[in-house]
Amino acid sequence: MSSPVVADAQAKERFRTARAFARNPLGVAGLAFVLITSGCVVLAAQLAPYDPKAQDYSTVLSGPISAHPLGTDQLGRDILSRLLFGGRLTLLGVFEAVAVAFLIGVVLGLIAGFAGGQVDNLISRTADIVMAIPAIVILLMIYAITSNNPHYGMLALGLLSVPGICRVTRTATLAAKSETFIDVTRVIGMGRARIIFGHVLPNIWGPIIVNTSILAALTLGIQGGLNYLNLGVTPPDPSWGGMVSEAQQSLQLQPWLIVPSGLTLALTIMAFILIADAMRDATAAAGARSERPARRRKAAQPAGPVSERTAGPAVTAPGPVDGAASALLAVRSLSVAFGGQRVVQDVNLTVDTGETLGIVGESGCGKTVTASAILGSLGRTARVSGDVSFLGQNLLGVGRKARAQVRGKGIAYVSQDPMVALDPCFSVGSHLGEVVGRHDGLRAGARRARVSELLTMVGLPNPDDVAKKFPHELSGGMAQRVLIALALAGRPKLLIADEITTALDVTIQAEILDLLRSLRDETGMAMILITHDLGVVADICDRAAVMYAGQVVETAAAATVFLAPAHPYTQALIAANPIVAERGRPLASIPGSVPPPAQWPASCHFADRCLRVEPVCRSGPVAMSQAAGPGQTARCVLLNAGAEAFPVGLERPAKEGP
Amino acid sequence: MARVILLRFVSSVVLFILVPTVTFFVQTLTPGEVARSVLGIGATQEQIDAFNHRLGLDSPPLERYFDWLRHFSQGDLGNSYITGQPVSEILGSRIGVSMSLVIGALLVYSAVGIVIGVGSSVGGRVWGRVVDLVSTIGIAIPNFWLAVILISAFAVSLGVLPAIGYVPLSESPSGWLVSLILPVVALAFGGITSVAKQARDRMIATLDSPHTGVLRANGVSEASLVFKHALRNSAGPVITVLGLNFVGALSGSVVIENIFVLPGLGSQAITSTANRDLPVIQGIAVYFTVIVVVVNIIIDVIVPLLNPKVRRSS
C-alpha cells in the first residue's frame, strides 16, 4: 500500500546521506576509531597481555618497554591491559547512558512533534525543567546510595540527557511533518504508527544521529570525571578516568603515565565529535542536493567546466563608448568570473553626470554582478578584470582605503528587498546617524537635524518619529525610502539602485520612482537602475543597456530602445512586455530561458533562442557595433546585414512560447 | 517579554521544589545504608536504630518529607549527619570559593571565545579551519585530564604556579589570584570552544547579510560593520551559549575543585558523597539549582532585551 514514489524518495535520501558521510575522511576515521576501540575492548580478555590487576613490583613505573608497550603503573600493573579492560566499564557506561537517552528521547520527541498541542506543551516544558537540573549532584547522590554501582549512575545520566535528544527529535519531526511526502502518505490513509515509523523516522535520522554522537562524547567526558573521582568504578578495577587519577599520583616520578589513559579518552571523544560533524555535513549536503534542481537562481554560482575561451581581440577591445573621457563612470571590458566560470563578459558602460542609465535583462543575465563589481562588493572568490573608472580613477586598481572613500560619497547603493536591508538591531535614526557622522562629521543636534532633513527629502512625514523606529516597524515602502535616505546621506554623485521596485506593490513602485526622479532633479546625481522591468526604463531612464547571458547586447537612448531596438533580444523583450500587447491576442514570450554560464557559447549567446538565427551567428564571437540610432550599439552579426529587415520595435518576432 | 519571564519563574519554582524532592526520595529509599555507612561496618543494630531515631530516619517517609519541606520553606536545610553542623553554615563558607572559580572561568571563556570567534570571522577560510580544529580539540580534552597536564607542566616541571590549594581573597588578593589560575584555565578550556564557534557563526551570518552589504556600500566602515553591527547582532545567541556553559562549568567545578583541593561546594559534595552525608548533598543540590535558576532568569531577561522586536512589543 505504501506509495512507491514515497518509498523511493526516502531510500534515495537515506543512501545519499550515507554516501555523503562515506566521502568525509574525518567522519570515516572517527567511525573506524570507535568501532576498532570497541572491538579491542570487547576482546580485552583475548588481547590483553596481562591480568589488569596483576601487580609486579619488579617493574614499577617502567615507561614504554618491550614487555609493557605502554609501561606500568606504581604497582607494576600493565597499562595496556588496564586500558583494554578499563574500556569495558567506560564504553559500556556510555552505551547505557546514550541508549536510555536515545530510546526515551526519540519516543517522547516523536510524540511531542506529532501530537502537538497540550501533549507537546507538557513534554517540552518538562524537558526544559529537566535540562536545568544540575546533573552532577543527582549523580553524586545516586552513587552515594547505590554503593558506587557503575550502572545506576550512567542510567541516571541517560535519563537526565533525555531532553536534548527529545528536543532534536521534536524539531526534526515538525520539519518532516510539514514536508510533502508525509502529506501524501496521510492522503493515502496510512495509520499514524506506520507514518511515524515508516516515513517520519527514516527522514529525521540525520539530526538525531548527530546529537546522539555529541551526547556520547559529552557522556565520556562526564563519566571520565566521575571515574577520576573513583565514582562509578571502584579501584583497583580499571577505568580510563580512574587511570588518569592513578597516573596523577606518580606525576613526579613518571609523567608519561598521564598520556595513555587521557589520550585514549580524548581520542574517543574526538572520534564521536568527528562522526557528528561529518553526519551534520552529510545531512546538509543530501538536503541541499535534493532541493537544488528545483530552484536555482543565481547564475553567479560556479558551475561546470569552463566552456569558453576568452574571445579574440576584436571582442575584448572596448566597444564604441561615447564620451568616455568625460563620463562620470566608465566601465570598460569588465569581466567577472567565479571559480573559473565567467559570469560577466566584456561589459562596457558609461554614465554621464546627472544621467540615468537602466540596465535591463532577465534574471541570471549578470546585472547584479555587474553592479556589485562597480560597487566593489563581490566576495574574495570573484575574479574581476577590466576597468571601472569613476571620475577618472580606476576603482579596480585602487587600494581599500581609496575604495572606501568612494562608498557613500561617490557611489551610493540602494538594494532590492528593503525589508532585509536594514540592520534589525538598530533604529532608523541610528542607521542614518552613523553614515551622517561618517560623511559630514556631524555630532549630536546637528546630526539629528541632518537625519531629519534626509528623511524629509525622501518624503517621510514626521521624520523624528520615523527615526525612532526599528526596521521591523517599517512597511516595505517606508523601508525603501529609508534606504534611499541612507544612500543620499553622502550626497553621492552616482546612485546604484538594484531592483528597488521589485519587492513593492504597484502603487508604491510608482511613488518610489517619482521620488527618485525628483531627487535626481534636485541633487543632479546620476543613477544606474538595475531592473527587469522595461516600464522602469521607459519611466525614468535616459539610456538603457540591455544585458543577456553575461554580456551587454545593446545600448541606446531609452526612447530608441523602445522605438527602434536593434538586437533581436531587445526586440523580443519589448514584444513580450504587457504594455505593448494587443488586447485579445496571447502575450508574446521568449521561448526557453537564459542558459547557465557553463552553457554559454563563444559565439552569440542568444542564438539558441533567437528567431532570426543564421549559420553565421554561430561562427564566432560577436563584437558590439554601431547601430542605426544615435549612440546606439548592439552585439549582433545581422545588424548591418539586415537592419532594414526588422524595422521598428513592435513587430512580433515570436508568436508565443513553444 | 513579561510572559517569558513569568513562564521562566513558574518553571524555576517547579525546579526549585523538584530537585530537593527527588533527592529526598532517592535518599529515603535506603535508610539503613546511611546509618551503616556513617557508623561503620562494625556498628550494632542498637547503634543503628539509635542513629536513625536521633535523626528521625525511623519515621514514615511522607511524614519526614513534609517535615523536611516545612524546614526547607523556612530556609532550613537541616544538619550534617556527620558533624551535626547546620548545612547552610557548612555551605555558606564554601560558596564563595566555587563562585570565584566558576565566574573566573566564565570571564576567561567569554573573553577568549569571543576574541577567537570574532577574529576568525573576519580572518577568512584558513582561520575558520583553525577554529574548527581547535574547537574539536577543546571539546575532546576532558577538563580533569587537562588539569593534571597543567599541574604537571606549571607546578611540577616549571614550578611557577601552585599545584593545589586555595588562598582566601581576604588573606592575600595576589595569592588568591595565583591559586585560581590553573583551576580556572582547566575549567574554562572546554567552554571556549562553543563560545568561539557560536560567535564566529553568528558574526559570519551577519557579515554576509544584505544589510551589511547596504551599509558597507553606503560608506559605513569595516570596523563599525564588525565591531558594532555584527557584534551587536551576535550578542543574543552568544550570551545564550555563555549561560549554557556556565551551567556546564558548575558541574565541571565539582571535579576541578577536587583536583586542585579547593574548599568549595564541589569538593564538599565529594566528601559528603563518600560519607553518605545526605543533608549536605541535598543542600548542595539546592544551592546549584538556585545558581542555575538565577543564571537562566538573567539570560531570559537580557537576551530578549537585545532584540528590538521583543523589546518594542512589550
XYZ file of C-alpha atoms in Angstrom, chain B:
314
model
C 8.527 39.560 27.381
C 6.600 39.579 30.654
C 5.140 36.238 29.661
C 8.586 34.759 29.032
C 9.778 35.847 32.463
C 6.606 34.591 34.126
C 6.993 31.215 32.430
C 10.595 31.010 33.494
C 9.589 31.947 37.013
C 6.989 29.194 37.181
C 9.398 26.592 35.836
C 12.032 27.856 38.287
C 9.683 27.276 41.196
C 8.915 23.800 39.890
C 12.621 23.102 39.509
C 13.317 24.525 42.904
C 10.851 22.137 44.555
C 11.573 19.236 42.218
C 15.311 18.867 42.706
C 15.288 18.604 46.518
C 12.182 16.437 46.395
C 13.802 13.995 44.018
C 16.964 13.908 46.062
C 14.925 13.498 49.225
C 13.046 10.460 47.981
C 16.156 8.980 46.485
C 17.780 9.123 49.898
C 14.774 7.720 51.768
C 14.908 4.624 49.616
C 17.878 3.352 51.592
C 17.643 4.435 55.237
C 19.636 1.570 56.748
C 22.510 2.148 54.397
C 23.097 5.655 55.669
C 23.482 4.639 59.297
C 25.756 1.796 58.370
C 27.998 3.901 56.249
C 28.177 6.668 58.812
C 28.687 4.416 61.808
C 30.915 1.918 60.068
C 30.521 -1.764 59.250
C 31.042 -2.860 62.863
C 28.028 -0.960 64.211
C 25.467 -2.950 66.170
C 21.754 -2.918 65.364
C 21.061 -0.864 68.511
C 23.543 1.759 67.461
C 21.939 1.911 64.027
C 18.455 2.192 65.490
C 19.585 4.907 67.881
C 21.209 6.789 64.969
C 18.076 6.536 62.840
C 15.908 7.612 65.732
C 18.076 10.559 66.608
C 17.897 11.857 63.038
C 14.239 10.978 62.651
C 15.054 8.451 59.962
C 12.695 5.895 61.500
C 9.509 7.855 60.918
C 7.434 7.271 57.760
C 8.945 8.771 54.607
C 5.982 11.062 53.782
C 5.925 12.486 57.291
C 9.644 13.110 57.042
C 9.201 14.678 53.641
C 6.630 17.200 54.807
C 8.669 17.857 57.887
C 11.681 18.461 55.703
C 9.658 20.598 53.288
C 8.455 22.753 56.175
C 12.022 23.357 57.259
C 13.133 23.865 53.675
C 10.466 26.500 53.085
C 11.863 28.343 56.097
C 15.339 28.205 54.645
C 16.490 25.450 56.982
C 18.432 22.809 55.095
C 18.935 20.589 58.150
C 22.124 19.433 59.808
C 25.012 17.319 58.683
C 24.765 13.657 59.710
C 28.458 13.634 60.411
C 29.246 16.864 62.205
C 25.784 18.000 63.259
C 26.593 21.432 61.874
C 23.800 23.265 60.016
C 24.094 22.607 56.290
C 23.715 26.261 55.390
C 26.653 27.068 57.654
C 28.884 24.424 56.035
C 27.993 25.545 52.531
C 27.937 29.276 53.219
C 31.667 29.320 53.830
C 32.296 27.414 50.599
C 30.077 29.049 48.022
C 32.478 31.971 47.633
C 35.242 29.613 46.518
C 33.008 27.919 43.978
C 31.713 31.198 42.619
C 35.271 32.588 42.299
C 36.161 29.534 40.249
C 33.043 29.418 38.068
C 32.830 33.155 37.454
C 36.570 33.254 36.752
C 36.048 30.532 34.174
C 33.085 32.453 32.726
C 35.276 35.520 32.238
C 38.037 33.501 30.616
C 35.934 31.507 28.177
C 33.807 34.551 27.305
C 36.790 36.747 26.570
C 38.899 34.158 24.766
C 35.935 32.615 22.966
C 34.604 35.923 21.680
C 38.046 37.151 20.619
C 38.735 33.914 18.720
C 35.247 33.844 17.245
C 35.225 37.458 16.107
C 38.835 37.329 14.925
C 38.284 34.220 12.869
C 35.061 35.579 11.369
C 36.994 38.340 9.630
C 40.110 36.261 9.069
C 38.997 34.183 6.094
C 38.876 30.499 5.393
C 42.185 29.428 6.905
C 41.203 30.891 10.256
C 37.892 29.123 10.012
C 39.677 25.784 9.685
C 41.953 26.638 12.611
C 38.958 27.462 14.801
C 37.210 24.241 13.778
C 40.289 22.236 14.658
C 40.898 23.973 17.967
C 37.201 23.607 18.742
C 37.244 19.869 18.257
C 40.331 19.538 20.410
C 38.773 21.823 23.002
C 35.765 19.557 23.382
C 37.830 16.381 23.210
C 40.227 17.121 26.059
C 38.452 16.251 29.321
C 38.855 19.010 31.916
C 40.289 16.705 34.571
C 42.974 15.450 32.212
C 43.820 19.000 31.210
C 44.012 19.858 34.923
C 46.522 17.068 35.517
C 48.548 18.143 32.478
C 48.539 21.767 33.690
C 49.706 20.679 37.134
C 52.388 18.547 35.538
C 53.614 21.434 33.388
C 53.238 24.555 35.510
C 53.507 23.182 39.025
C 55.712 20.099 38.780
C 58.030 20.879 35.860
C 58.212 24.666 35.854
C 57.209 25.240 39.445
C 55.737 28.642 38.651
C 52.223 28.046 39.966
C 50.895 26.133 42.952
C 49.630 22.624 42.161
C 46.880 22.633 44.728
C 45.341 24.716 47.461
C 43.339 27.879 47.878
C 44.223 31.241 49.375
C 41.211 33.269 50.548
C 40.824 36.689 48.961
C 40.726 38.294 52.394
C 44.107 36.782 53.220
C 46.040 37.740 50.126
C 44.475 39.052 46.915
C 47.510 38.118 44.827
C 47.734 34.693 46.430
C 44.030 34.200 45.734
C 44.516 35.083 42.096
C 47.533 32.816 41.697
C 45.795 29.898 43.387
C 42.892 30.222 40.957
C 44.846 30.459 37.679
C 45.234 26.764 36.902
C 41.774 25.684 38.091
C 40.109 28.484 36.138
C 42.025 27.663 32.958
C 41.233 23.950 33.270
C 37.559 24.680 33.823
C 37.289 27.371 31.136
C 39.012 25.483 28.332
C 36.038 23.380 27.242
C 33.760 26.438 27.256
C 35.958 28.446 24.893
C 35.094 26.129 22.034
C 31.352 26.572 21.939
C 31.560 30.307 22.562
C 34.085 30.787 19.751
C 32.059 28.656 17.362
C 28.810 30.413 18.122
C 30.400 33.864 17.937
C 32.047 33.017 14.630
C 28.892 31.557 13.069
C 26.730 34.499 14.094
C 29.345 37.047 13.017
C 29.698 35.446 9.596
C 25.940 35.217 9.174
C 25.602 38.925 9.913
C 28.570 39.966 7.783
C 27.070 38.024 4.856
C 23.618 39.504 5.296
C 22.101 42.037 2.894
C 22.077 44.827 5.466
C 25.830 44.595 5.898
C 26.200 44.947 2.126
C 23.973 48.014 2.071
C 25.756 49.683 4.969
C 29.179 48.939 3.507
C 28.220 50.254 0.074
C 26.981 53.480 1.636
C 30.169 54.221 3.483
C 29.963 52.506 6.871
C 33.480 51.449 7.882
C 34.608 47.841 8.175
C 35.409 48.385 11.840
C 31.864 49.514 12.517
C 30.399 46.661 10.471
C 32.363 44.120 12.500
C 32.504 45.617 15.971
C 29.214 47.485 16.072
C 26.743 45.825 13.748
C 27.869 42.199 13.559
C 28.832 42.037 17.220
C 25.519 43.526 18.274
C 23.607 41.079 16.074
C 25.584 38.170 17.532
C 25.140 39.155 21.161
C 21.913 37.272 21.891
C 22.966 33.816 20.691
C 26.432 34.221 22.209
C 25.047 35.170 25.615
C 22.719 32.174 25.490
C 25.740 29.945 24.923
C 27.614 31.672 27.749
C 24.741 30.769 30.054
C 24.681 27.146 28.966
C 28.415 26.965 29.543
C 28.024 28.459 32.978
C 25.736 25.614 33.970
C 28.209 23.143 32.463
C 31.101 24.773 34.324
C 29.160 24.416 37.563
C 29.130 20.645 37.066
C 32.751 20.704 35.995
C 33.717 22.624 39.130
C 32.981 19.546 41.252
C 35.808 17.654 39.561
C 38.145 20.629 39.274
C 37.768 21.595 42.942
C 38.739 18.072 43.920
C 41.788 18.025 41.706
C 43.077 21.357 42.964
C 41.839 20.812 46.520
C 39.760 23.981 46.599
C 37.413 24.187 49.608
C 34.268 24.854 47.543
C 30.860 23.247 47.163
C 32.185 20.653 44.746
C 34.836 19.186 46.996
C 32.314 19.196 49.840
C 29.945 17.302 47.552
C 32.503 14.564 47.010
C 33.419 14.335 50.687
C 29.772 14.156 51.644
C 29.103 11.582 48.959
C 31.844 9.398 50.358
C 30.404 9.860 53.887
C 26.791 9.472 52.793
C 26.102 12.816 54.418
C 22.862 13.228 52.533
C 21.574 16.508 54.012
C 24.748 18.204 52.823
C 24.479 16.722 49.333
C 20.882 17.829 49.231
C 21.889 21.294 50.346
C 24.431 21.427 47.537
C 21.723 20.354 45.097
C 19.615 23.262 46.331
C 22.499 25.734 46.009
C 23.339 24.544 42.495
C 19.703 24.762 41.497
C 19.481 28.312 42.793
C 22.551 29.279 40.796
C 21.210 27.659 37.617
C 17.813 29.290 38.068
C 19.320 32.725 38.649
C 21.569 32.414 35.584
C 18.642 31.298 33.442
C 16.493 34.190 34.603
C 19.281 36.666 33.910
C 19.644 35.268 30.392
C 15.895 35.284 29.840
C 15.854 38.951 30.709
C 18.995 40.028 28.860
C 18.588 38.169 25.569
C 15.094 39.451 24.697
C 16.143 42.958 25.684
C 18.809 42.764 22.999
C 16.157 42.119 20.364
C 14.258 45.297 19.421
C 11.308 43.249 18.189
C 10.734 41.760 21.620
C 11.603 44.973 23.421
C 9.126 47.018 21.434
C 6.234 44.583 21.701
C 6.215 44.580 25.489
